[in-house]
GROMACS .gro file of C-alpha atoms in nm:
model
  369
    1UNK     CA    1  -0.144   0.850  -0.619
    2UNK     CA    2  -0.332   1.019  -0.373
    3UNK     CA    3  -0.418   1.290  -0.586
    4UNK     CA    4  -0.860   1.380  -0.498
    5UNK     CA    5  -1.112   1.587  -0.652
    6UNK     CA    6  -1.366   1.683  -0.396
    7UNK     CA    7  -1.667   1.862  -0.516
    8UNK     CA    8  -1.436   2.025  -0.782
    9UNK     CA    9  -1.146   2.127  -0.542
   10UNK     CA   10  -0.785   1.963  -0.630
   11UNK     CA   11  -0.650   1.789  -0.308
   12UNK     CA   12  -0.313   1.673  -0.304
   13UNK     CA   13  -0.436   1.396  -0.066
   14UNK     CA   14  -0.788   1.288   0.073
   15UNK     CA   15  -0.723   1.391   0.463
   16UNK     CA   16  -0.872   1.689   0.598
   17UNK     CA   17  -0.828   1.875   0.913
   18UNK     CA   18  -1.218   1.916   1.056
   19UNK     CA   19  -1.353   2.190   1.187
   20UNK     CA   20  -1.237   2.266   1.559
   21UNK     CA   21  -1.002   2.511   1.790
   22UNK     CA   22  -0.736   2.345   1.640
   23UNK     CA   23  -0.821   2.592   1.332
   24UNK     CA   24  -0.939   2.872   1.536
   25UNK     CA   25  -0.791   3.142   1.339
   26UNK     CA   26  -0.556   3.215   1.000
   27UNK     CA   27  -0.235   3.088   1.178
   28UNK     CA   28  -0.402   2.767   1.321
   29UNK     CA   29  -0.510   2.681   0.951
   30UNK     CA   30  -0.229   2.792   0.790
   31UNK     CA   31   0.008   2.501   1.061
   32UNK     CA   32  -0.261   2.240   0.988
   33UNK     CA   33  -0.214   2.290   0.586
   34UNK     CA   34   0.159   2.278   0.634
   35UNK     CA   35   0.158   1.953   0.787
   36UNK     CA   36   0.013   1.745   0.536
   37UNK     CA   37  -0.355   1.798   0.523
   38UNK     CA   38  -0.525   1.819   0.179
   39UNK     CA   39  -0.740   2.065   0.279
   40UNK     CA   40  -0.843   2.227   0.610
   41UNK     CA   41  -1.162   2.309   0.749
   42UNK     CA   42  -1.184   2.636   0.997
   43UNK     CA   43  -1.357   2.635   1.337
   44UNK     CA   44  -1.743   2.754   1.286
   45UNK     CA   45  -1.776   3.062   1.258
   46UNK     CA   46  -2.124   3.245   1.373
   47UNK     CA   47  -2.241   3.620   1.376
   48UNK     CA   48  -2.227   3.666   1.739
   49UNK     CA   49  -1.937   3.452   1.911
   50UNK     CA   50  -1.962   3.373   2.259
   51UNK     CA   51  -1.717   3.348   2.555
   52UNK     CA   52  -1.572   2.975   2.635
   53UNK     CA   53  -1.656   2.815   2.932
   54UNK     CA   54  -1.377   2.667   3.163
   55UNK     CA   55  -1.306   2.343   3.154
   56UNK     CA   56  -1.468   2.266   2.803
   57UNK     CA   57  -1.269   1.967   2.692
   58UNK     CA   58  -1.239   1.676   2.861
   59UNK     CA   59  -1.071   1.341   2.704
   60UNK     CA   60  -0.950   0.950   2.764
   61UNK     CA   61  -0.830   0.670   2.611
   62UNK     CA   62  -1.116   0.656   2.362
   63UNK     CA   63  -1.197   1.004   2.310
   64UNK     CA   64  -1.307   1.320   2.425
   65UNK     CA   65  -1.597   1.557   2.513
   66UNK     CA   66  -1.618   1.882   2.377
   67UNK     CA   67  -1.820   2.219   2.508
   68UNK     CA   68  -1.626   2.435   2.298
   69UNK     CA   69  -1.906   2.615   2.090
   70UNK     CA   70  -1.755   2.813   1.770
   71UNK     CA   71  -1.537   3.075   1.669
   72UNK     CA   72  -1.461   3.386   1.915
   73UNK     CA   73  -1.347   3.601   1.631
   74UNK     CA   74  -1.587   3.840   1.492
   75UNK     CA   75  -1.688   3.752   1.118
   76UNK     CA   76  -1.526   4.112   0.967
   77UNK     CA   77  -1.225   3.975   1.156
   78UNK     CA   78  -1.178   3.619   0.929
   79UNK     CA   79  -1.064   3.899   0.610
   80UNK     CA   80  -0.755   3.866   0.818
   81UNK     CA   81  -0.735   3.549   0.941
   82UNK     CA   82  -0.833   3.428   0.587
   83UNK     CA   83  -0.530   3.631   0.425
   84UNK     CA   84  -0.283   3.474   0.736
   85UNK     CA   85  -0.459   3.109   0.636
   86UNK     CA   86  -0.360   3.107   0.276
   87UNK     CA   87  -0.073   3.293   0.218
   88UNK     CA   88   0.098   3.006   0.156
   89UNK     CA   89  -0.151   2.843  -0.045
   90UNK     CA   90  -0.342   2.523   0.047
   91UNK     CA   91  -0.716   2.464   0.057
   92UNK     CA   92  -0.933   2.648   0.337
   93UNK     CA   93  -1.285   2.569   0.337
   94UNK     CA   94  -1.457   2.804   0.571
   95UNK     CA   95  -1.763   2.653   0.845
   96UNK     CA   96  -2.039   2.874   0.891
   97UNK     CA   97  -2.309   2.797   1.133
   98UNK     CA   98  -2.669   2.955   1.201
   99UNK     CA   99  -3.045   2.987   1.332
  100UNK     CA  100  -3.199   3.116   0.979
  101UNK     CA  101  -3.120   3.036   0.601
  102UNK     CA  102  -3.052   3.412   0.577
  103UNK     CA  103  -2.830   3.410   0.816
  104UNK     CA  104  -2.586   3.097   0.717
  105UNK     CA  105  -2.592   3.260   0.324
  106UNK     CA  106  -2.482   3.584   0.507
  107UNK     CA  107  -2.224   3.453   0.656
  108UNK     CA  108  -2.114   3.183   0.370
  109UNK     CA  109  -2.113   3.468   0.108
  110UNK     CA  110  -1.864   3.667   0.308
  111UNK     CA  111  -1.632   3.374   0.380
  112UNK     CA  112  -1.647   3.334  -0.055
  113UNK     CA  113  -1.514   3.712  -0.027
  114UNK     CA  114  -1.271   3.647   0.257
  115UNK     CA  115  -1.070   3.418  -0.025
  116UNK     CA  116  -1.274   3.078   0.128
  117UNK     CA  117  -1.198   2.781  -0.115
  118UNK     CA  118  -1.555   2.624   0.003
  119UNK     CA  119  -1.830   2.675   0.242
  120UNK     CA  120  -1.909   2.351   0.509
  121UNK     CA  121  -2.245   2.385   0.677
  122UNK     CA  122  -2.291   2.313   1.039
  123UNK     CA  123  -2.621   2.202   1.130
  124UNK     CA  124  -2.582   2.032   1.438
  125UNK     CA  125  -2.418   2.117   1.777
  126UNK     CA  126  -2.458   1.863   2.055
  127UNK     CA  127  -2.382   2.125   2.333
  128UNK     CA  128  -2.704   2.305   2.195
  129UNK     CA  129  -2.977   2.072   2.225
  130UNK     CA  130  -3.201   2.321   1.975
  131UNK     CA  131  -2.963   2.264   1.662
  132UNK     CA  132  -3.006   1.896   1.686
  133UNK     CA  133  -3.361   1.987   1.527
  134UNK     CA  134  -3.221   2.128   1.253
  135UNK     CA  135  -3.017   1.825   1.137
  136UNK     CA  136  -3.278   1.609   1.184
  137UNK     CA  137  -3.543   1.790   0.921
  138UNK     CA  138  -3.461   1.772   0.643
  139UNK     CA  139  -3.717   2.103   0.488
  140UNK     CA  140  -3.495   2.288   0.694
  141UNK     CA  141  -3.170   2.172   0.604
  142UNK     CA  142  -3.251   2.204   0.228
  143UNK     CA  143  -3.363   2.611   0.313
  144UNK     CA  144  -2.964   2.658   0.454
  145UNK     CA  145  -2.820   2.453   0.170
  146UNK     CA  146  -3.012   2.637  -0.117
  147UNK     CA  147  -2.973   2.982   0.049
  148UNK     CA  148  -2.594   2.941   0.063
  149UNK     CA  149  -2.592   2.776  -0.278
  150UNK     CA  150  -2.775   3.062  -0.441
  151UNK     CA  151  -2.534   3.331  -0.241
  152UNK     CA  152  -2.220   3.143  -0.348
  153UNK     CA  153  -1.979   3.045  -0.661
  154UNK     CA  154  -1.791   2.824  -0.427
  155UNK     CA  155  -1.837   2.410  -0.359
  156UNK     CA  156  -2.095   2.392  -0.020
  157UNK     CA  157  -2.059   2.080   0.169
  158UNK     CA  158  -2.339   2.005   0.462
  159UNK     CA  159  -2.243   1.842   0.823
  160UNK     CA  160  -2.462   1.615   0.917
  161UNK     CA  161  -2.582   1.445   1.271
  162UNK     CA  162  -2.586   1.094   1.324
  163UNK     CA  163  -2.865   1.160   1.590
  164UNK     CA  164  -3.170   1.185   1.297
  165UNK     CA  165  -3.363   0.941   1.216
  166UNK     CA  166  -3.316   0.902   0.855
  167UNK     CA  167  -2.991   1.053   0.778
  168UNK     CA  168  -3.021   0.963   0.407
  169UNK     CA  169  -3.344   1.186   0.399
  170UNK     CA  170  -3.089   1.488   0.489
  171UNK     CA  171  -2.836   1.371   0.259
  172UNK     CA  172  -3.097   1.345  -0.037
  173UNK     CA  173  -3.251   1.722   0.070
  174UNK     CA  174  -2.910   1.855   0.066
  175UNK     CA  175  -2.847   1.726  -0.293
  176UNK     CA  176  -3.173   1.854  -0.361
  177UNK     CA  177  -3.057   2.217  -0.275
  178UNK     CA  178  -2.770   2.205  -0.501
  179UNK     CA  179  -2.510   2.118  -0.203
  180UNK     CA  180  -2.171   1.959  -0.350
  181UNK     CA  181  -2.150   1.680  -0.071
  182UNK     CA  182  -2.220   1.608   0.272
  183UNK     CA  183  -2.001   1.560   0.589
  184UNK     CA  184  -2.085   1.267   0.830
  185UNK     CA  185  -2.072   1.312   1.110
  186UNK     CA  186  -2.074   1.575   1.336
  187UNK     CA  187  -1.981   1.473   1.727
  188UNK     CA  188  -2.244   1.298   1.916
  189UNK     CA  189  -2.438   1.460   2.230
  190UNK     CA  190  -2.357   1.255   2.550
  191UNK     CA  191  -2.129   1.276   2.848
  192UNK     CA  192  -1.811   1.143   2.903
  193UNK     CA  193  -1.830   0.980   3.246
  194UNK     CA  194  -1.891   1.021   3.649
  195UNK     CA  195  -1.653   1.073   3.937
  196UNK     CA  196  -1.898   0.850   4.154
  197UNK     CA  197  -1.694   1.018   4.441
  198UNK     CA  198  -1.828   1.343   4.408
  199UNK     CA  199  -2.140   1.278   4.184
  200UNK     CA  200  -1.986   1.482   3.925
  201UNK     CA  201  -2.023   1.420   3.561
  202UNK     CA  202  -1.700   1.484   3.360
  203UNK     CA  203  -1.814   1.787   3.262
  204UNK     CA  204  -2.126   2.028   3.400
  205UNK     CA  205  -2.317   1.992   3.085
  206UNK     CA  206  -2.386   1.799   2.767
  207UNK     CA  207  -2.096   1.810   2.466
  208UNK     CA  208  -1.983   1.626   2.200
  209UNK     CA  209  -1.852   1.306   2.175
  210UNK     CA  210  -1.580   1.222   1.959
  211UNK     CA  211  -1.297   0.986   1.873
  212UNK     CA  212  -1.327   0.598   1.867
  213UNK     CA  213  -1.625   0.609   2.039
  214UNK     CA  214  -1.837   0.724   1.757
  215UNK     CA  215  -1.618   0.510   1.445
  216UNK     CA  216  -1.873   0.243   1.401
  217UNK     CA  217  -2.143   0.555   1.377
  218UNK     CA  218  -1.939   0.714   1.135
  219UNK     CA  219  -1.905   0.437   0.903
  220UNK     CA  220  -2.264   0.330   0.930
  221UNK     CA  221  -2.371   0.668   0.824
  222UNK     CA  222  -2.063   0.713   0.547
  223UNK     CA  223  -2.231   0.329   0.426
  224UNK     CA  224  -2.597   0.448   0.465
  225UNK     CA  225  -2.557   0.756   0.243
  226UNK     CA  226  -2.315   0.584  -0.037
  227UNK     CA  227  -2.572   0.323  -0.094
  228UNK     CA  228  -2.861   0.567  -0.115
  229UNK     CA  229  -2.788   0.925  -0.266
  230UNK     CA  230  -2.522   0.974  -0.504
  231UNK     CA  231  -2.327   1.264  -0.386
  232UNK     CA  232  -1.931   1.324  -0.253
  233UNK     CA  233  -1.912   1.267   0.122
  234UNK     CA  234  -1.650   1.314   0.367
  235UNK     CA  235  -1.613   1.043   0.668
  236UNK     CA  236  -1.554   1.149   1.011
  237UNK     CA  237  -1.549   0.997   1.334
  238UNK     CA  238  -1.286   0.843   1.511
  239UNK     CA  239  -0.977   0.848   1.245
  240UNK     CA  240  -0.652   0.772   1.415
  241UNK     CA  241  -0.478   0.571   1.133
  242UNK     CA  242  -0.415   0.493   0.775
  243UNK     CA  243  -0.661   0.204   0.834
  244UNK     CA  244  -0.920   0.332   0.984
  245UNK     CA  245  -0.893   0.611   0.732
  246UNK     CA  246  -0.924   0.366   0.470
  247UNK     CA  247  -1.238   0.204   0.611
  248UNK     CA  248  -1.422   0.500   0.563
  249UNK     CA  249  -1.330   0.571   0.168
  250UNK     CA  250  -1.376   0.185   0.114
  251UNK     CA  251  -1.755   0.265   0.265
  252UNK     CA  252  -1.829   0.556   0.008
  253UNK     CA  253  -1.641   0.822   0.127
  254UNK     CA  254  -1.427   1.092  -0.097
  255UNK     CA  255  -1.194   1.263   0.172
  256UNK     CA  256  -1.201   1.186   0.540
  257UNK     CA  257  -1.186   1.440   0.821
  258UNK     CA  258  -0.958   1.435   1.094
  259UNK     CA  259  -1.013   1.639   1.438
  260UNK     CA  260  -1.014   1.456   1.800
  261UNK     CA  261  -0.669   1.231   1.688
  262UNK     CA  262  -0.486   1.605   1.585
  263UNK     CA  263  -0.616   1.776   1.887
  264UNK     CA  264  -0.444   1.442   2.117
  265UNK     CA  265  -0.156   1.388   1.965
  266UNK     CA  266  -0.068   1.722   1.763
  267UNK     CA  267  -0.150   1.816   1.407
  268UNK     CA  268   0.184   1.650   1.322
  269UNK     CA  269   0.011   1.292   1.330
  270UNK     CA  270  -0.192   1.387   0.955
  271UNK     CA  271   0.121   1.350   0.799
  272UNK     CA  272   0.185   1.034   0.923
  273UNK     CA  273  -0.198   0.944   0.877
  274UNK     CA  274  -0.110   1.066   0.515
  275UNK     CA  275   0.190   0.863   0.510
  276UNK     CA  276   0.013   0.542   0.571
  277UNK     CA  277  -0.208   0.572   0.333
  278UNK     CA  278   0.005   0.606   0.088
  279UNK     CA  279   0.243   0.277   0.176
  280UNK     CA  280  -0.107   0.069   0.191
  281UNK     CA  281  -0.175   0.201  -0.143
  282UNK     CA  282   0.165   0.158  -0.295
  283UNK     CA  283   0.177  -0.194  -0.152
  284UNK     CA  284  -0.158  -0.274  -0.293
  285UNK     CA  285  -0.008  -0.151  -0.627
  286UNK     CA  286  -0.316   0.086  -0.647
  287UNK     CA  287  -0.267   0.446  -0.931
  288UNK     CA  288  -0.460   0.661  -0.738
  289UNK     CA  289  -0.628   0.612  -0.413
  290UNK     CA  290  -1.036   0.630  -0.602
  291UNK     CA  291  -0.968   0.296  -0.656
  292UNK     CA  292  -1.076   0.210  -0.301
  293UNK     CA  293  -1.404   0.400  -0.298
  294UNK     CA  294  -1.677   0.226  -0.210
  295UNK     CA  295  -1.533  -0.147  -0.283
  296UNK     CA  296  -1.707  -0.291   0.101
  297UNK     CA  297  -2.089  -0.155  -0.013
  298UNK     CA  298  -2.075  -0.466  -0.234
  299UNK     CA  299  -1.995  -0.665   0.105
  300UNK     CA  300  -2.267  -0.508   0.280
  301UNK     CA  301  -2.568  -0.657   0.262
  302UNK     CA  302  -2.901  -0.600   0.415
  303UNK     CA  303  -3.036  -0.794   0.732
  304UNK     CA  304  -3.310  -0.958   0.483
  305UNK     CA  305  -2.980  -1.064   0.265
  306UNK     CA  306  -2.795  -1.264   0.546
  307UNK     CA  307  -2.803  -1.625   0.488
  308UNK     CA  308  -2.884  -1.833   0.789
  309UNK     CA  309  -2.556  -2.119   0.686
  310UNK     CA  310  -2.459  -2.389   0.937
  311UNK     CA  311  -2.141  -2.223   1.037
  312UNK     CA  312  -1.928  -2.324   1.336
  313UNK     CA  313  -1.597  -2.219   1.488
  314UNK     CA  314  -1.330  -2.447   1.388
  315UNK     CA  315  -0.980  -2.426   1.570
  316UNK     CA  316  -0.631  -2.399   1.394
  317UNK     CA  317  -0.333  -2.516   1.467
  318UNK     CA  318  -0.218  -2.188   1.620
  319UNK     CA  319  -0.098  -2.202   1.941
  320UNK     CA  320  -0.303  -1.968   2.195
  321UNK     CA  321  -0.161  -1.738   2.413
  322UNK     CA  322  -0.040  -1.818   2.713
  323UNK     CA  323  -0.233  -1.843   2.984
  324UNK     CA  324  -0.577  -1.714   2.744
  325UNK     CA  325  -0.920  -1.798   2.845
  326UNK     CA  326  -1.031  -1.539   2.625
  327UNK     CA  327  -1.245  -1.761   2.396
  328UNK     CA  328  -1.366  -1.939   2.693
  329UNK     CA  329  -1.508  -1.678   2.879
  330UNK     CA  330  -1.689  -1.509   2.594
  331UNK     CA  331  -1.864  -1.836   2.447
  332UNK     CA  332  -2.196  -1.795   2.595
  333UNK     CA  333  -2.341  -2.157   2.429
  334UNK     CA  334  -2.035  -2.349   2.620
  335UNK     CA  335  -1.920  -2.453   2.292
  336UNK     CA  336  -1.517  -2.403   2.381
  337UNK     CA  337  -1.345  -2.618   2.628
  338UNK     CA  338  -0.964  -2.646   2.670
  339UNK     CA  339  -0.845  -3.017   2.687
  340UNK     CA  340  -0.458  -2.922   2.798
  341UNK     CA  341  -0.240  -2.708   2.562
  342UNK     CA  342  -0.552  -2.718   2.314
  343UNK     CA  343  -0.922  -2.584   2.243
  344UNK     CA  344  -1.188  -2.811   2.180
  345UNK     CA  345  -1.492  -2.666   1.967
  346UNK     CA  346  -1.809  -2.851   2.048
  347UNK     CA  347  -2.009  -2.852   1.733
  348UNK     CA  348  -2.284  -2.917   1.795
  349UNK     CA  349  -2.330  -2.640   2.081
  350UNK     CA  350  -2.148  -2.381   1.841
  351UNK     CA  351  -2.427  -2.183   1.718
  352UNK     CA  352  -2.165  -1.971   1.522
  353UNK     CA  353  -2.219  -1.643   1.645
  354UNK     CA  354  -1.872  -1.564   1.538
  355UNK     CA  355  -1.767  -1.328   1.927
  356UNK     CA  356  -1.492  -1.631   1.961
  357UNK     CA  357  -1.282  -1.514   1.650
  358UNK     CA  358  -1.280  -1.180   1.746
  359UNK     CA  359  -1.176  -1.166   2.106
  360UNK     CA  360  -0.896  -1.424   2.028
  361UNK     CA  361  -0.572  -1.244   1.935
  362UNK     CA  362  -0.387  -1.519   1.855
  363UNK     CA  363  -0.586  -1.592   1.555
  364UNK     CA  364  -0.649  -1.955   1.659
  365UNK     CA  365  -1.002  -1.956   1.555
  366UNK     CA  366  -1.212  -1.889   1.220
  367UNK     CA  367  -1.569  -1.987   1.126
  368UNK     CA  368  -1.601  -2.223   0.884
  369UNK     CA  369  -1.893  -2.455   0.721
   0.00000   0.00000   0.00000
């Protein structure tokens, strides 16, 4: 049922563990393919690895920011960690990272000889302001992509940036090159917060955001790509569920990619990602998970598309939750009014911007014509 064939490569399910520490070397991958993942990508690996920085990771109830750069292990030194990685089987792909097209095709053709199952392309990240260029043009990205393509016998999937201005340009330049898919998206520069006590920003320096912050990027950029380049894509960007994993493949994605949730709450929490994906299928009586794929681009329609309808909110017979003004205080038209136990809708000050039916979790109120 959840069976997936991504760029070629036979997953036994569509969740992957992304790229991070969390698969910093051949026993880190080889624990993340033993607890459920269909596949497992390694931390990025570069010709000259640098020392960490202390603290580099920094989190809260939304997410985290990340200064961790890429691999510290020396590239002659993955023939081991490769070996460790899959001698139990599973499916490694190997992320190489890079300045020049030579460079990232060295590097990708050694991973191939290491025993990698496929190459993913880093092109982006946020704690190097310089390698946001490179995600964002496209000429360039297509160089990497084709260099690595023409250097390898293995599937090569490319990592994109949200922060580009046309991400479907990179998408398109990395089909182009002869890449297998893309990856969207990579973390997201910015910084995590302030201690306004000590003027100190959560951490010294800019990093990567990840986790629910960025979802509603991910998707857009999943969405954006599936309705304008035909290629394989795997969504990433604040997975912590069955659902939201779900979200993504209904947008146009393949696999999904899993990396600030399994560095939280332990690499155990794929399986039960896994797990729910599976019940939602088997209760939607679904043969194999594909089904899904892209079945919300026909939903999503273009600004130019919206019709302008005379919709207004219309209350149930639900009762609210005690003691609730939720509706109230987020109806900026003065529409709502509460008249005892029950809400009043005013319509002909409901403009029906719709903010009512989401803030209410009782479910007391719909839009309606």
């Amino acid at each position: 049922m959840l069976k997936t064939n991504f760029m070629g490569l036979e997953l036994d399910n569509p969740v992957i563990l992304a790229a991070g520490p969390w698969n910093r070397d051949g026993e880190s991958v080889r624990e993340s393919i033993e607890c459920g993942a269909g596949a497992v990508v390694t931390e990025s690996i570069v010709s000259d690895t640098v020392l960490d920085v202390r603290p580099r990771i920094a989190g809260d109830e939304m997410g985290t920011q990340n200064i961790r750069l890429y691999s510290d292990i020396q590239v002659e030194g993955w023939e081991r960690e490769m070996k460790i990685a899959k001698a139990s089987g599973g499916i490694v792909i190997a992320s190489v990272s890079g300045w020049t097209p030579s460079e990232v095709a060295y590097l990708a053709s050694k991973m191939e000889k290491y025993g990698a199952d496929g190459i993913e392309l880093s092109v982006s990240n946020p704690a190097v302001e310089s390698l946001e260029v490179v995600a964002s043009d496209a000429g360039t990205v297509f160089d990497m992509t084709k260099a690595i393509v023409s250097s390898v016998n293995i599937p090569v999937i490319v990592k994109l940036s949200q922060n580009t201005t046309n991400i479907s340009k990179v998408a398109k330049a990395v089909k182009a090159a002869g890449g297998s898919g893309v990856t969207a998206i990579n973390t997201i520069r910015g910084i995590l917060g302030v201690d306004i006590e000590k003027a100190q920003p959560t951490l010294s320096t800019y990093g990567g955001i990840s986790g629910s912050y960025i979802k509603p990027l991910g998707l857009a950029s999943v969405a954006t790509i599936a309705q304008t380049e035909s290629i394989p894509i795997s969504g990433v960007g604040g997975i912590n569920d069955g659902k939201s994993a779900i979200e993504y493949m209904m947008l146009g994605a393949t696999t999904v990619q899993i990396g600030t949730h399994a560095m939280i709450h332990g690499k155990e929490s794929v399986r039960k990602i896994v797990q729910e994906i599976r019940e939602w299928a088997q209760n939607h009586k679904l043969e194999n998970i594909s089904q899904i794929r892209g079945k919300a681009l026909r939903n999503l329609k273009s600004f130019d598309e919206m019709k302008f309808e005379p919709a207004t909110s219309i209350a149930n017979s639900v009762p609210c939750d005690e003691n609730c003004s939720k509706c109230l205080d987020a109806c900026m038209y003065g529409a709502i009014r509460r008249d005892g136990d029950s809400i009043q809708v005013n319509e002909r000050k409901c403009t029906g911007c719709g903010l009512c039916t989401y803030v209410c979790t009782a479910k007391k109120l719909n839009l309606g014509l």
